[in-house]
Amino acid sequence: MEKKPFITKEQVEEIVKTYPTPFHIYDEKGIRENARKLKQAFAWNKGFKEYFAVKATPNPYIMQILKEEGIGADCSSYAELVISDKVGLKGHEIMFSSNVTPKEDFELAAKMDVIINFDDLTHLEYYDKIADFKETMCCRYNPGGDFTINSQIMDTPSDAKYGMTKEQMKEAYRYMMKKGVKNFGIHAFLASNTVTNEYYPKLARILFETAVELHKETGAHIAFVNLSGGVGIPYRPDQEPNDIMVIGEGVRKAYEDVLVPEGMDDVAIYTELGRFMLGPYGALVTQATHEKHIHKEYIGCDACAANLMRPAIYGAYHHITVLGKENEPCDHMYDITGGLCENNDKFAVDRKLPKIDIGDYLYIHDAGAHGFSMGYNYNGKLRSAELLLRENGEVKLIRRAETVEDYLATLDFGPFPMEKM
């Protein structure tokens, strides 16, 4: 699959007159089209709801676009709840799925009357001392073992810190029923960034069968099954993307095979996608500022791992386009680096690219999720601006770049005379 940037070199040259590199930029048109296709894929389920994983791209302008498309928010922290409220999402438009949850987070979630998803059995008594149980609540399930598709291990839930065993789920439901909970949800996340149309259908079948068992053994009304995230994107150009229409149809078949015969055809399907919703519709744009010729060939950029840390911490692949040189041969091998004092501060290692000249703009693909949001300030590096490419072609600043004053603002060491420096 050929990866094409959603902005051109000419557009970037115009943008940098106002907003210098590096910056993250998002494609409104692509975001909206993708949201509509997801909803179409699950239109067969009258209760379907997507809860965008705020952690992926916690920007209210992005969330506002998704809200206009009928999409809610999946939050995992106090700050994410605050952002969701600011966007105008209310009550059951928000899921709160957290772990090792602080008291203050539970308090705010309860006050906002969002759907709380309990990660552990011990959280029930902890929550009981903080707030009242609601009519609709959820529990996170961890089946343990390995999760396989076609004999291939996709992930190992038994090693994950999230969720409850099946017996704990039953105990949790009985406890919650005594506290007045009437509508229950089941939630699970078993594999990350899967690029296969079979992940959601197989997960759905597991959760639907679990829902039937829980209903029969506890008498609890299962109101929804949350398939969580895990539907991934093709970071590499040789990967075939997921087909969300095929995925939706696979889940529908599992639903009709398992739930309908049990009279449970009122169960709503929820998803909480982050990467699938935003990943391909965001990019990190950076400029080549240095070159180095030693044992290898290096191109140094004005962005670094503080702007996009996935390659540094996971060895993750992000495709790179040299804007304006899309049709030139990839006959030069480079490591593309940032300026951190860490040798893993590399966007690409031994990457074949066109000849890069100082001043060229590099477009780093698929940075729309878990890109800016994972940024940090090591070496005193400052996080970049976030921009939105509107459907009409205009570019809007949706988060300004950090300044040194921002970096120093939490210190009480006395005033820093920045104006004299």
Short mmCIF file of C-alpha atoms in Angstrom, two decimals, residues 176-397:
data_model
loop_
_atom_site.label_atom_id
_atom_site.label_comp_id
_atom_site.label_asym_id
_atom_site.label_seq_id
_atom_site.Cartn_x
_atom_site.Cartn_y
_atom_site.Cartn_z
CA MET A 176 -22.62 -4.78 42.36
CA MET A 177 -26.14 -6.19 42.09
CA LYS A 178 -26.43 -5.92 45.88
CA LYS A 179 -25.41 -2.27 45.51
CA GLY A 180 -28.23 -1.57 43.07
CA VAL A 181 -26.49 -1.92 39.72
CA LYS A 182 -29.04 -3.01 37.11
CA ASN A 183 -27.21 -2.84 33.77
CA PHE A 184 -23.81 -4.44 33.31
CA GLY A 185 -21.06 -4.13 30.73
CA ILE A 186 -18.20 -6.45 29.83
CA HIS A 187 -14.95 -4.97 28.56
CA ALA A 188 -11.71 -6.57 27.38
CA PHE A 189 -8.54 -5.64 25.52
CA LEU A 190 -6.54 -8.68 24.48
CA ALA A 191 -4.13 -7.53 21.77
CA SER A 192 -2.65 -4.25 20.61
CA ASN A 193 -2.48 -2.84 17.08
CA THR A 194 -3.72 -5.94 15.28
CA VAL A 195 -3.68 -5.71 11.50
CA THR A 196 -6.09 -8.54 10.82
CA ASN A 197 -9.82 -8.51 10.16
CA GLU A 198 -10.22 -11.50 12.48
CA TYR A 199 -9.28 -9.84 15.80
CA TYR A 200 -12.55 -8.13 16.72
CA PRO A 201 -14.77 -11.05 15.60
CA LYS A 202 -12.76 -13.54 17.66
CA LEU A 203 -12.66 -11.24 20.69
CA ALA A 204 -16.38 -10.60 20.30
CA ARG A 205 -17.16 -14.31 20.29
CA ILE A 206 -15.16 -14.78 23.52
CA LEU A 207 -16.92 -11.87 25.19
CA PHE A 208 -20.38 -12.87 23.94
CA GLU A 209 -19.92 -16.38 25.31
CA THR A 210 -18.70 -14.88 28.59
CA ALA A 211 -21.74 -12.60 28.65
CA VAL A 212 -24.09 -15.56 28.30
CA GLU A 213 -22.31 -17.41 31.12
CA LEU A 214 -22.32 -14.39 33.42
CA HIS A 215 -26.01 -13.77 32.75
CA LYS A 216 -26.94 -17.39 33.44
CA GLU A 217 -24.88 -17.69 36.63
CA THR A 218 -25.56 -14.32 38.21
CA GLY A 219 -28.84 -13.22 36.64
CA ALA A 220 -27.23 -9.90 35.69
CA HIS A 221 -28.62 -8.00 32.71
CA ILE A 222 -25.80 -7.56 30.21
CA ALA A 223 -26.47 -4.19 28.60
CA PHE A 224 -23.33 -3.86 26.49
CA VAL A 225 -20.11 -5.52 25.42
CA ASN A 226 -17.16 -3.18 24.93
CA LEU A 227 -14.64 -4.57 22.45
CA SER A 228 -12.17 -1.88 23.52
CA GLY A 229 -9.35 -1.01 21.09
CA GLY A 230 -6.73 -3.15 19.42
CA VAL A 231 -7.83 -2.66 15.80
CA GLY A 232 -4.60 -1.36 14.35
CA ILE A 233 -3.23 0.45 11.34
CA PRO A 234 -0.62 -0.52 8.74
CA TYR A 235 2.47 1.42 9.76
CA ARG A 236 4.48 -0.27 7.02
CA PRO A 237 3.59 0.26 3.37
CA ASP A 238 3.68 -3.49 2.69
CA GLN A 239 0.89 -4.17 5.22
CA GLU A 240 -2.72 -4.53 4.15
CA PRO A 241 -5.01 -2.26 6.18
CA ASN A 242 -7.91 -3.59 8.17
CA ASP A 243 -11.28 -3.51 6.42
CA ILE A 244 -13.66 -2.17 9.03
CA MET A 245 -16.69 -3.29 7.01
CA VAL A 246 -15.45 -6.89 7.05
CA ILE A 247 -14.67 -6.57 10.76
CA GLY A 248 -18.16 -5.25 11.53
CA GLU A 249 -19.72 -8.11 9.59
CA GLY A 250 -17.60 -10.64 11.48
CA VAL A 251 -18.78 -9.25 14.80
CA ARG A 252 -22.39 -9.33 13.56
CA LYS A 253 -22.06 -13.04 12.74
CA ALA A 254 -20.66 -13.83 16.18
CA TYR A 255 -23.49 -11.79 17.73
CA GLU A 256 -26.13 -13.76 15.83
CA ASP A 257 -24.42 -17.08 16.56
CA VAL A 258 -24.00 -16.56 20.31
CA LEU A 259 -26.26 -13.86 21.74
CA VAL A 260 -29.40 -13.99 19.60
CA PRO A 261 -30.21 -17.67 20.37
CA GLU A 262 -29.99 -16.81 24.09
CA GLY A 263 -32.53 -14.00 23.75
CA MET A 264 -29.79 -11.42 24.36
CA ASP A 265 -30.35 -9.45 21.17
CA ASP A 266 -30.61 -6.16 23.06
CA VAL A 267 -26.87 -6.09 23.90
CA ALA A 268 -25.18 -2.94 22.59
CA ILE A 269 -21.73 -3.05 21.05
CA TYR A 270 -19.20 -0.45 22.16
CA THR A 271 -15.70 0.20 20.86
CA GLU A 272 -12.97 2.51 22.14
CA LEU A 273 -10.56 2.94 19.29
CA GLY A 274 -7.69 5.40 19.35
CA ARG A 275 -5.05 4.40 16.85
CA PHE A 276 -7.62 3.30 14.25
CA MET A 277 -9.52 6.57 14.61
CA LEU A 278 -6.58 8.99 14.45
CA GLY A 279 -3.29 7.27 13.60
CA PRO A 280 -3.22 7.69 9.80
CA TYR A 281 -4.76 11.16 10.00
CA GLY A 282 -1.88 12.80 11.82
CA ALA A 283 1.74 13.39 10.91
CA LEU A 284 4.87 14.86 12.46
CA VAL A 285 6.53 17.33 10.10
CA THR A 286 10.18 18.11 10.75
CA GLN A 287 13.03 19.77 8.88
CA ALA A 288 16.46 18.30 8.13
CA THR A 289 18.92 20.62 9.88
CA HIS A 290 22.18 18.63 10.09
CA GLU A 291 24.00 15.81 8.35
CA LYS A 292 26.77 13.65 9.71
CA HIS A 293 29.13 11.29 7.89
CA ILE A 294 30.95 8.84 10.17
CA HIS A 295 30.48 5.08 10.35
CA LYS A 296 26.96 5.63 9.07
CA GLU A 297 25.09 8.41 7.31
CA TYR A 298 22.94 10.51 9.62
CA ILE A 299 20.34 13.19 9.01
CA GLY A 300 19.55 15.30 12.06
CA CYS A 301 16.09 16.89 12.40
CA ASP A 302 14.57 19.63 14.50
CA ALA A 303 12.16 17.03 15.96
CA CYS A 304 13.27 14.35 18.39
CA ALA A 305 11.86 11.47 20.42
CA ALA A 306 10.24 14.03 22.72
CA ASN A 307 7.87 14.71 19.80
CA LEU A 308 7.35 11.06 18.81
CA MET A 309 8.77 8.46 21.14
CA ARG A 310 7.31 5.24 19.68
CA PRO A 311 10.41 4.46 17.56
CA ALA A 312 12.66 5.06 20.57
CA ILE A 313 10.80 2.94 23.11
CA TYR A 314 9.29 0.22 20.91
CA GLY A 315 11.58 0.23 17.88
CA ALA A 316 8.34 1.07 16.08
CA TYR A 317 8.36 1.71 12.34
CA HIS A 318 7.01 5.01 11.03
CA HIS A 319 7.13 5.58 7.31
CA ILE A 320 8.93 8.75 6.18
CA THR A 321 8.31 10.80 3.06
CA VAL A 322 10.76 13.48 1.95
CA LEU A 323 8.31 16.10 0.75
CA GLY A 324 8.90 17.17 -2.83
CA LYS A 325 10.97 14.07 -3.53
CA GLU A 326 8.16 11.49 -3.59
CA ASN A 327 9.12 10.29 -7.06
CA GLU A 328 12.88 10.22 -6.58
CA PRO A 329 14.67 6.88 -6.10
CA CYS A 330 15.27 5.70 -2.53
CA ASP A 331 18.96 5.06 -3.11
CA HIS A 332 20.48 6.57 0.05
CA MET A 333 20.59 4.88 3.45
CA TYR A 334 20.22 7.02 6.56
CA ASP A 335 19.58 6.99 10.25
CA ILE A 336 17.11 9.84 10.86
CA THR A 337 17.84 11.31 14.28
CA GLY A 338 16.84 13.99 16.74
CA GLY A 339 18.99 15.98 19.14
CA LEU A 340 18.42 14.15 22.44
CA CYS A 341 21.39 12.86 24.41
CA GLU A 342 20.14 9.31 23.88
CA ASN A 343 21.28 6.98 21.11
CA ASN A 344 17.75 5.59 20.66
CA ASP A 345 16.56 9.04 19.54
CA LYS A 346 16.05 7.84 15.99
CA PHE A 347 12.97 8.00 13.78
CA ALA A 348 14.50 5.51 11.35
CA VAL A 349 17.51 3.22 11.27
CA ASP A 350 19.18 2.13 8.01
CA ARG A 351 16.23 3.57 6.07
CA LYS A 352 16.44 3.78 2.28
CA LEU A 353 15.28 7.26 1.24
CA PRO A 354 15.89 9.78 -1.52
CA LYS A 355 18.96 11.98 -1.08
CA ILE A 356 18.13 14.39 1.73
CA ASP A 357 19.43 17.93 1.64
CA ILE A 358 19.59 20.35 4.55
CA GLY A 359 16.29 22.23 4.61
CA ASP A 360 14.20 19.34 3.28
CA TYR A 361 10.95 18.64 5.08
CA LEU A 362 10.34 15.11 6.35
CA TYR A 363 6.77 13.92 6.77
CA ILE A 364 6.59 11.17 9.42
CA HIS A 365 3.42 9.17 8.79
CA ASP A 366 0.86 7.69 11.16
CA ALA A 367 1.65 9.96 14.12
CA GLY A 368 -1.96 10.93 14.79
CA ALA A 369 -2.32 8.62 17.80
CA HIS A 370 0.16 8.04 20.62
CA GLY A 371 2.37 10.69 19.03
CA PHE A 372 2.13 14.10 20.63
CA SER A 373 0.36 12.59 23.64
CA MET A 374 3.43 10.56 24.68
CA GLY A 375 5.73 13.59 24.53
CA TYR A 376 8.03 14.56 27.37
CA ASN A 377 10.65 17.16 28.29
CA TYR A 378 13.91 15.27 28.67
CA ASN A 379 16.94 17.49 27.93
CA GLY A 380 14.62 20.45 28.36
CA LYS A 381 13.16 19.76 24.92
CA LEU A 382 9.87 21.51 24.32
CA ARG A 383 6.76 19.90 22.90
CA SER A 384 5.71 21.09 19.49
CA ALA A 385 2.55 22.73 18.21
CA GLU A 386 -0.48 20.81 17.00
CA LEU A 387 -2.21 22.00 13.84
CA LEU A 388 -5.47 21.03 12.17
CA LEU A 389 -5.87 20.93 8.40
CA ARG A 390 -9.52 21.89 8.01
CA GLU A 391 -11.73 20.44 5.29
CA ASN A 392 -11.63 23.80 3.47
CA GLY A 393 -7.82 23.73 3.33
CA GLU A 394 -7.24 26.24 6.12
CA VAL A 395 -4.74 25.43 8.85
CA LYS A 396 -5.74 26.09 12.48
CA LEU A 397 -3.47 26.12 15.52
#
